[in-house]
Amino acid sequence: MDLAAKLAQWGPSGNASRPSLADAEAYCRRLATTHYENFSVVSWLFPRHLHQHLCNVYAYCRWADDLADEIDSPAHALCLLDWWETQLDEPESRHPVFVALQETIRQKQLPLQPLRNLLIAFRQDQQQQRYGNWEELRGYCRKSADPVGRIVLHLGASATAENEAFSDSICTGLQLINFCQDVRRDLEKHRIYLPRDERESFGWDDERCYQFAALKPRQPAPDSFRQLLKVQVERAEQMLHAGEPLLKKVHRDLRLPVRLFIGGGLAIAGAIRQQRYDVWSRRPVVSKLRKLLLLASAWWRG
């Protein structure tokens, strides 16, 4: 079902009635498992009693992401994101995501601010596609990446101030490594998530990025770009390593996924390094064998 059809059913002027909790939870499970092929693998890392809560949170993020990215008009997207946020405060929301999510909020005493912060990031994507320096980009990550880790900490009964600081470092590190991996993909969406001042110090202003991305066939990255990306990858690795003390502090329910998330981020950094920081000619990926080895290692050590 496309977004227009979903909005006709569940949107601000939709005609669907409020579902039961069981039906709402089933809706979130379907959304999680059909929209994200790796969700069943990721959820397996967590104990079974957290699976439905993870589905509820994922469904919330999936809808918000669709409202931000699948609406042609930025102004319309912003209006819909505002509507989506109002549903957090609507105890009788008829949207299945919020019927299910309200139960997660109640059971896990989940604060609303991380959920709101994610929407701030989605709105920001409608209005800002460049970041002048690292501090600006870090501010964006505080809204777009860090809330996910904080939500997981609450689901796993591990949300202390110290743990949140370690989690923030991991989540931002993961997002930075994803930015490095997806430079070309982001450019296709007219977004650049490498700090402008650092890009320009290596000779890569906005115009040069777009010109290089438009070359056909795809060209290997020049040395200047490789040097720029090396700085970004090393920053991401430092943040991932800085969050490693979290492994000894979280509830045992979260140790395996946290270990694997850190290991996965470092593995992507290794794949970028193995390509000598050339993310233009092909997107760096971690092989299936490497993923299995990471999983086995995390399980054994966890």
Short mmCIF file of C-alpha atoms in Angstrom, two decimals:
data_model
loop_
_atom_site.label_atom_id
_atom_site.label_comp_id
_atom_site.label_asym_id
_atom_site.label_seq_id
_atom_site.Cartn_x
_atom_site.Cartn_y
_atom_site.Cartn_z
CA MET A 1 0.00 0.00 0.00
CA ASP A 2 1.48 3.36 -1.02
CA LEU A 3 1.65 6.33 1.32
CA ALA A 4 -1.35 8.10 -0.22
CA ALA A 5 -3.52 5.06 0.42
CA LYS A 6 -2.21 4.72 3.97
CA LEU A 7 -2.93 8.38 4.66
CA ALA A 8 -6.46 7.98 3.28
CA GLN A 9 -6.97 5.22 5.82
CA TRP A 10 -4.97 6.39 8.85
CA GLY A 11 -4.02 10.02 8.16
CA PRO A 12 -5.45 13.23 9.64
CA SER A 13 -8.65 12.87 7.58
CA GLY A 14 -8.60 9.09 7.38
CA ASN A 15 -11.70 6.95 7.64
CA ALA A 16 -10.44 3.98 9.65
CA SER A 17 -11.68 3.28 13.16
CA ARG A 18 -9.44 2.76 16.17
CA PRO A 19 -8.07 -0.81 16.17
CA SER A 20 -7.77 -3.11 19.15
CA LEU A 21 -4.38 -3.39 20.84
CA ALA A 22 -3.90 -6.86 19.35
CA ASP A 23 -4.66 -5.62 15.83
CA ALA A 24 -2.41 -2.57 16.31
CA GLU A 25 0.49 -4.71 17.47
CA ALA A 26 -0.02 -7.06 14.51
CA TYR A 27 0.06 -4.03 12.20
CA CYS A 28 3.41 -2.91 13.67
CA ARG A 29 4.85 -6.41 13.33
CA ARG A 30 3.83 -6.56 9.66
CA LEU A 31 5.28 -3.11 9.01
CA ALA A 32 8.58 -3.99 10.68
CA THR A 33 9.06 -7.33 8.95
CA THR A 34 7.92 -6.29 5.46
CA HIS A 35 9.61 -2.89 5.21
CA TYR A 36 12.99 -3.88 6.62
CA GLU A 37 14.29 -7.25 5.47
CA ASN A 38 16.89 -7.42 8.25
CA PHE A 39 14.45 -6.67 11.05
CA SER A 40 13.93 -10.33 11.93
CA VAL A 41 17.70 -10.76 12.22
CA VAL A 42 18.15 -7.61 14.30
CA SER A 43 15.24 -8.44 16.60
CA TRP A 44 16.66 -11.92 17.16
CA LEU A 45 19.58 -10.27 18.96
CA PHE A 46 17.16 -9.04 21.61
CA PRO A 47 15.18 -11.23 24.04
CA ARG A 48 11.71 -12.20 22.88
CA HIS A 49 9.94 -10.04 25.47
CA LEU A 50 11.29 -6.92 23.72
CA HIS A 51 10.34 -7.90 20.15
CA GLN A 52 6.89 -6.30 20.10
CA HIS A 53 8.20 -3.10 21.66
CA LEU A 54 10.91 -2.93 19.01
CA CYS A 55 8.28 -3.40 16.30
CA ASN A 56 6.19 -0.59 17.78
CA VAL A 57 9.13 1.82 17.84
CA TYR A 58 10.25 0.78 14.36
CA ALA A 59 6.73 1.38 12.98
CA TYR A 60 6.75 4.87 14.51
CA CYS A 61 10.08 5.66 12.83
CA ARG A 62 9.04 4.05 9.52
CA TRP A 63 5.93 6.19 9.24
CA ALA A 64 7.85 9.34 10.16
CA ASP A 65 10.52 8.54 7.58
CA ASP A 66 7.89 7.99 4.87
CA LEU A 67 6.15 11.26 5.75
CA ALA A 68 9.49 13.05 5.41
CA ASP A 69 10.81 11.36 2.26
CA GLU A 70 7.78 10.34 0.17
CA ILE A 71 5.92 13.66 0.14
CA ASP A 72 6.85 15.86 -2.83
CA SER A 73 6.23 19.17 -1.08
CA PRO A 74 8.51 19.99 1.87
CA ALA A 75 5.79 22.23 3.31
CA HIS A 76 3.27 19.39 3.16
CA ALA A 77 5.80 16.98 4.68
CA LEU A 78 6.37 19.38 7.58
CA CYS A 79 2.62 19.63 8.20
CA LEU A 80 2.29 15.86 8.28
CA LEU A 81 5.25 15.51 10.62
CA ASP A 82 3.58 18.05 12.93
CA TRP A 83 0.41 15.96 12.83
CA TRP A 84 2.44 12.83 13.58
CA GLU A 85 3.88 14.46 16.68
CA THR A 86 0.44 15.47 17.96
CA GLN A 87 -0.45 11.78 18.05
CA LEU A 88 2.10 11.24 20.83
CA ASP A 89 -0.15 13.35 23.09
CA GLU A 90 -3.43 11.88 21.87
CA PRO A 91 -4.52 9.07 24.23
CA GLU A 92 -7.37 8.08 21.89
CA SER A 93 -5.37 8.12 18.66
CA ARG A 94 -6.95 5.81 16.13
CA HIS A 95 -3.66 5.19 14.32
CA PRO A 96 -2.48 1.61 14.93
CA VAL A 97 1.12 2.71 15.50
CA PHE A 98 0.12 4.90 18.42
CA VAL A 99 -2.33 2.38 19.86
CA ALA A 100 0.59 -0.07 20.08
CA LEU A 101 3.24 2.50 20.98
CA GLN A 102 1.20 3.83 23.90
CA GLU A 103 1.45 0.39 25.46
CA THR A 104 5.23 0.43 25.05
CA ILE A 105 5.40 3.91 26.58
CA ARG A 106 3.28 2.73 29.52
CA GLN A 107 5.05 -0.56 30.17
CA LYS A 108 8.61 0.68 29.70
CA GLN A 109 8.10 4.20 31.07
CA LEU A 110 9.50 5.42 27.79
CA PRO A 111 9.97 9.22 27.76
CA LEU A 112 8.52 11.08 24.80
CA GLN A 113 11.49 13.37 24.20
CA PRO A 114 13.61 10.87 22.21
CA LEU A 115 10.58 10.20 20.00
CA ARG A 116 10.09 13.94 19.52
CA ASN A 117 13.78 14.47 18.79
CA LEU A 118 13.61 12.03 15.89
CA LEU A 119 10.88 14.17 14.35
CA ILE A 120 13.04 17.26 14.79
CA ALA A 121 15.68 15.52 12.65
CA PHE A 122 13.12 14.54 10.00
CA ARG A 123 11.98 18.16 9.84
CA GLN A 124 15.57 19.32 9.63
CA ASP A 125 16.11 17.11 6.58
CA GLN A 126 13.35 19.06 4.84
CA GLN A 127 15.09 22.36 5.47
CA GLN A 128 18.83 21.74 5.69
CA GLN A 129 20.98 19.62 3.39
CA ARG A 130 24.47 20.93 4.35
CA TYR A 131 26.39 21.24 7.60
CA GLY A 132 29.04 23.91 7.95
CA ASN A 133 31.25 22.15 10.49
CA TRP A 134 31.51 19.17 12.79
CA GLU A 135 29.59 20.84 15.62
CA GLU A 136 26.63 21.46 13.33
CA LEU A 137 26.67 17.89 12.11
CA ARG A 138 27.01 16.57 15.67
CA GLY A 139 23.94 18.61 16.60
CA TYR A 140 21.99 16.90 13.84
CA CYS A 141 23.14 13.46 15.00
CA ARG A 142 21.95 14.25 18.53
CA LYS A 143 18.43 14.33 17.10
CA SER A 144 18.65 11.80 14.28
CA ALA A 145 20.81 9.02 15.78
CA ASP A 146 21.22 9.34 19.54
CA PRO A 147 17.50 9.05 20.39
CA VAL A 148 17.41 5.52 18.96
CA GLY A 149 20.02 4.33 21.45
CA ARG A 150 18.27 6.08 24.31
CA ILE A 151 14.99 4.39 23.41
CA VAL A 152 16.71 0.99 23.37
CA LEU A 153 18.26 1.71 26.78
CA HIS A 154 14.80 2.38 28.20
CA LEU A 155 13.43 -0.81 26.65
CA GLY A 156 16.31 -2.71 28.25
CA ALA A 157 16.03 -1.09 31.69
CA SER A 158 19.47 0.53 31.36
CA ALA A 159 18.76 4.24 30.90
CA THR A 160 21.18 6.02 33.23
CA ALA A 161 22.85 9.32 32.39
CA GLU A 162 26.23 7.61 32.09
CA ASN A 163 24.86 4.89 29.82
CA GLU A 164 23.12 7.46 27.64
CA ALA A 165 26.43 9.29 27.09
CA PHE A 166 28.13 6.06 25.97
CA SER A 167 25.14 5.17 23.81
CA ASP A 168 25.16 8.61 22.15
CA SER A 169 28.79 8.07 21.17
CA ILE A 170 27.98 4.70 19.60
CA CYS A 171 24.90 5.94 17.77
CA THR A 172 26.62 9.00 16.33
CA GLY A 173 29.61 6.86 15.35
CA LEU A 174 27.29 4.50 13.49
CA GLN A 175 25.58 7.36 11.71
CA LEU A 176 28.90 8.92 10.72
CA ILE A 177 30.15 5.67 9.24
CA ASN A 178 26.87 5.39 7.34
CA PHE A 179 27.38 8.92 5.99
CA CYS A 180 30.82 7.86 4.77
CA GLN A 181 29.41 4.71 3.18
CA ASP A 182 26.59 6.54 1.41
CA VAL A 183 28.16 9.75 0.10
CA ARG A 184 26.88 9.08 -3.43
CA ARG A 185 23.41 7.97 -2.33
CA ASP A 186 22.99 11.07 -0.19
CA LEU A 187 24.08 13.31 -3.05
CA GLU A 188 21.31 11.79 -5.17
CA LYS A 189 18.92 13.16 -2.53
CA HIS A 190 20.74 16.53 -2.68
CA ARG A 191 22.21 16.01 0.79
CA ILE A 192 25.84 16.20 1.91
CA TYR A 193 26.64 14.97 5.41
CA LEU A 194 30.37 15.75 5.38
CA PRO A 195 31.20 19.04 7.16
CA ARG A 196 31.64 21.85 4.65
CA ASP A 197 34.74 23.38 6.24
CA GLU A 198 36.52 20.02 6.22
CA ARG A 199 35.44 19.28 2.65
CA GLU A 200 36.67 22.63 1.42
CA SER A 201 40.02 22.21 3.17
CA PHE A 202 40.57 19.24 0.85
CA GLY A 203 39.19 21.05 -2.20
CA TRP A 204 35.68 19.54 -2.19
CA ASP A 205 33.08 22.28 -2.17
CA ASP A 206 29.43 21.56 -3.01
CA GLU A 207 29.89 22.16 -6.74
CA ARG A 208 32.79 19.75 -7.05
CA CYS A 209 30.87 17.03 -5.17
CA TYR A 210 27.93 17.30 -7.55
CA GLN A 211 30.09 17.46 -10.65
CA PHE A 212 32.03 14.37 -9.62
CA ALA A 213 28.88 12.44 -8.72
CA ALA A 214 27.45 13.19 -12.18
CA LEU A 215 30.38 11.66 -14.07
CA LYS A 216 29.53 8.57 -16.12
CA PRO A 217 30.79 5.94 -15.75
CA ARG A 218 31.53 6.20 -12.06
CA GLN A 219 35.03 7.40 -11.37
CA PRO A 220 37.38 6.27 -8.57
CA ALA A 221 37.88 8.83 -5.82
CA PRO A 222 40.85 11.20 -6.19
CA ASP A 223 43.47 11.22 -3.45
CA SER A 224 42.14 14.46 -2.00
CA PHE A 225 38.73 12.91 -1.41
CA ARG A 226 40.26 9.76 0.08
CA GLN A 227 42.16 11.94 2.56
CA LEU A 228 38.94 13.77 3.45
CA LEU A 229 37.05 10.53 4.02
CA LYS A 230 39.87 9.07 6.08
CA VAL A 231 39.35 11.89 8.60
CA GLN A 232 35.63 11.12 8.76
CA VAL A 233 36.10 7.37 9.16
CA GLU A 234 38.64 7.81 11.93
CA ARG A 235 36.27 10.15 13.78
CA ALA A 236 33.50 7.55 13.53
CA GLU A 237 35.79 4.80 14.81
CA GLN A 238 36.88 6.94 17.76
CA MET A 239 33.26 7.49 18.74
CA LEU A 240 32.43 3.79 18.46
CA HIS A 241 35.39 2.86 20.65
CA ALA A 242 34.49 5.61 23.13
CA GLY A 243 31.13 3.93 23.66
CA GLU A 244 32.54 0.46 24.36
CA PRO A 245 32.33 0.81 28.19
CA LEU A 246 28.56 0.55 27.74
CA LEU A 247 28.99 -3.19 27.21
CA LYS A 248 29.83 -3.68 30.89
CA LYS A 249 27.04 -1.45 32.17
CA VAL A 250 23.84 -2.36 30.33
CA HIS A 251 21.41 -5.09 31.31
CA ARG A 252 22.37 -8.47 29.88
CA ASP A 253 19.38 -8.23 27.50
CA LEU A 254 21.25 -5.53 25.57
CA ARG A 255 24.84 -6.75 25.63
CA LEU A 256 24.69 -8.86 22.48
CA PRO A 257 23.04 -6.22 20.25
CA VAL A 258 25.30 -3.44 21.57
CA ARG A 259 28.40 -5.54 20.92
CA LEU A 260 27.21 -6.38 17.42
CA PHE A 261 26.26 -2.78 16.59
CA ILE A 262 29.74 -1.60 17.54
CA GLY A 263 31.35 -4.47 15.68
CA GLY A 264 29.22 -3.85 12.61
CA GLY A 265 30.14 -0.18 12.51
CA LEU A 266 33.83 -0.99 12.82
CA ALA A 267 33.47 -3.63 10.11
CA ILE A 268 32.02 -1.06 7.69
CA ALA A 269 34.89 1.28 8.56
CA GLY A 270 37.25 -1.57 7.73
CA ALA A 271 35.51 -2.16 4.40
CA ILE A 272 35.89 1.53 3.52
CA ARG A 273 39.55 1.42 4.47
CA GLN A 274 40.07 -1.73 2.39
CA GLN A 275 38.77 0.20 -0.63
CA ARG A 276 41.27 2.95 0.21
CA TYR A 277 38.37 5.29 1.07
CA ASP A 278 36.91 5.16 -2.44
CA VAL A 279 33.14 5.22 -1.90
CA TRP A 280 32.41 6.77 -5.31
CA SER A 281 33.06 3.88 -7.66
CA ARG A 282 31.32 1.31 -5.44
CA ARG A 283 29.54 1.30 -2.11
CA PRO A 284 31.52 -0.49 0.64
CA VAL A 285 29.68 -3.42 2.18
CA VAL A 286 30.39 -6.13 4.72
CA SER A 287 30.23 -9.63 3.26
CA LYS A 288 27.74 -12.21 4.55
CA LEU A 289 30.62 -14.30 5.85
CA ARG A 290 31.98 -11.31 7.76
CA LYS A 291 28.52 -10.68 9.22
CA LEU A 292 28.28 -14.27 10.39
CA LEU A 293 31.72 -14.07 11.97
CA LEU A 294 30.73 -10.85 13.73
CA LEU A 295 27.58 -12.47 15.04
CA ALA A 296 29.47 -15.55 16.25
CA SER A 297 32.10 -13.40 17.93
CA ALA A 298 29.52 -11.17 19.61
CA TRP A 299 27.58 -14.20 20.83
CA TRP A 300 30.70 -15.90 22.19
CA ARG A 301 32.01 -12.80 23.94
CA GLY A 302 28.58 -11.64 25.08
#
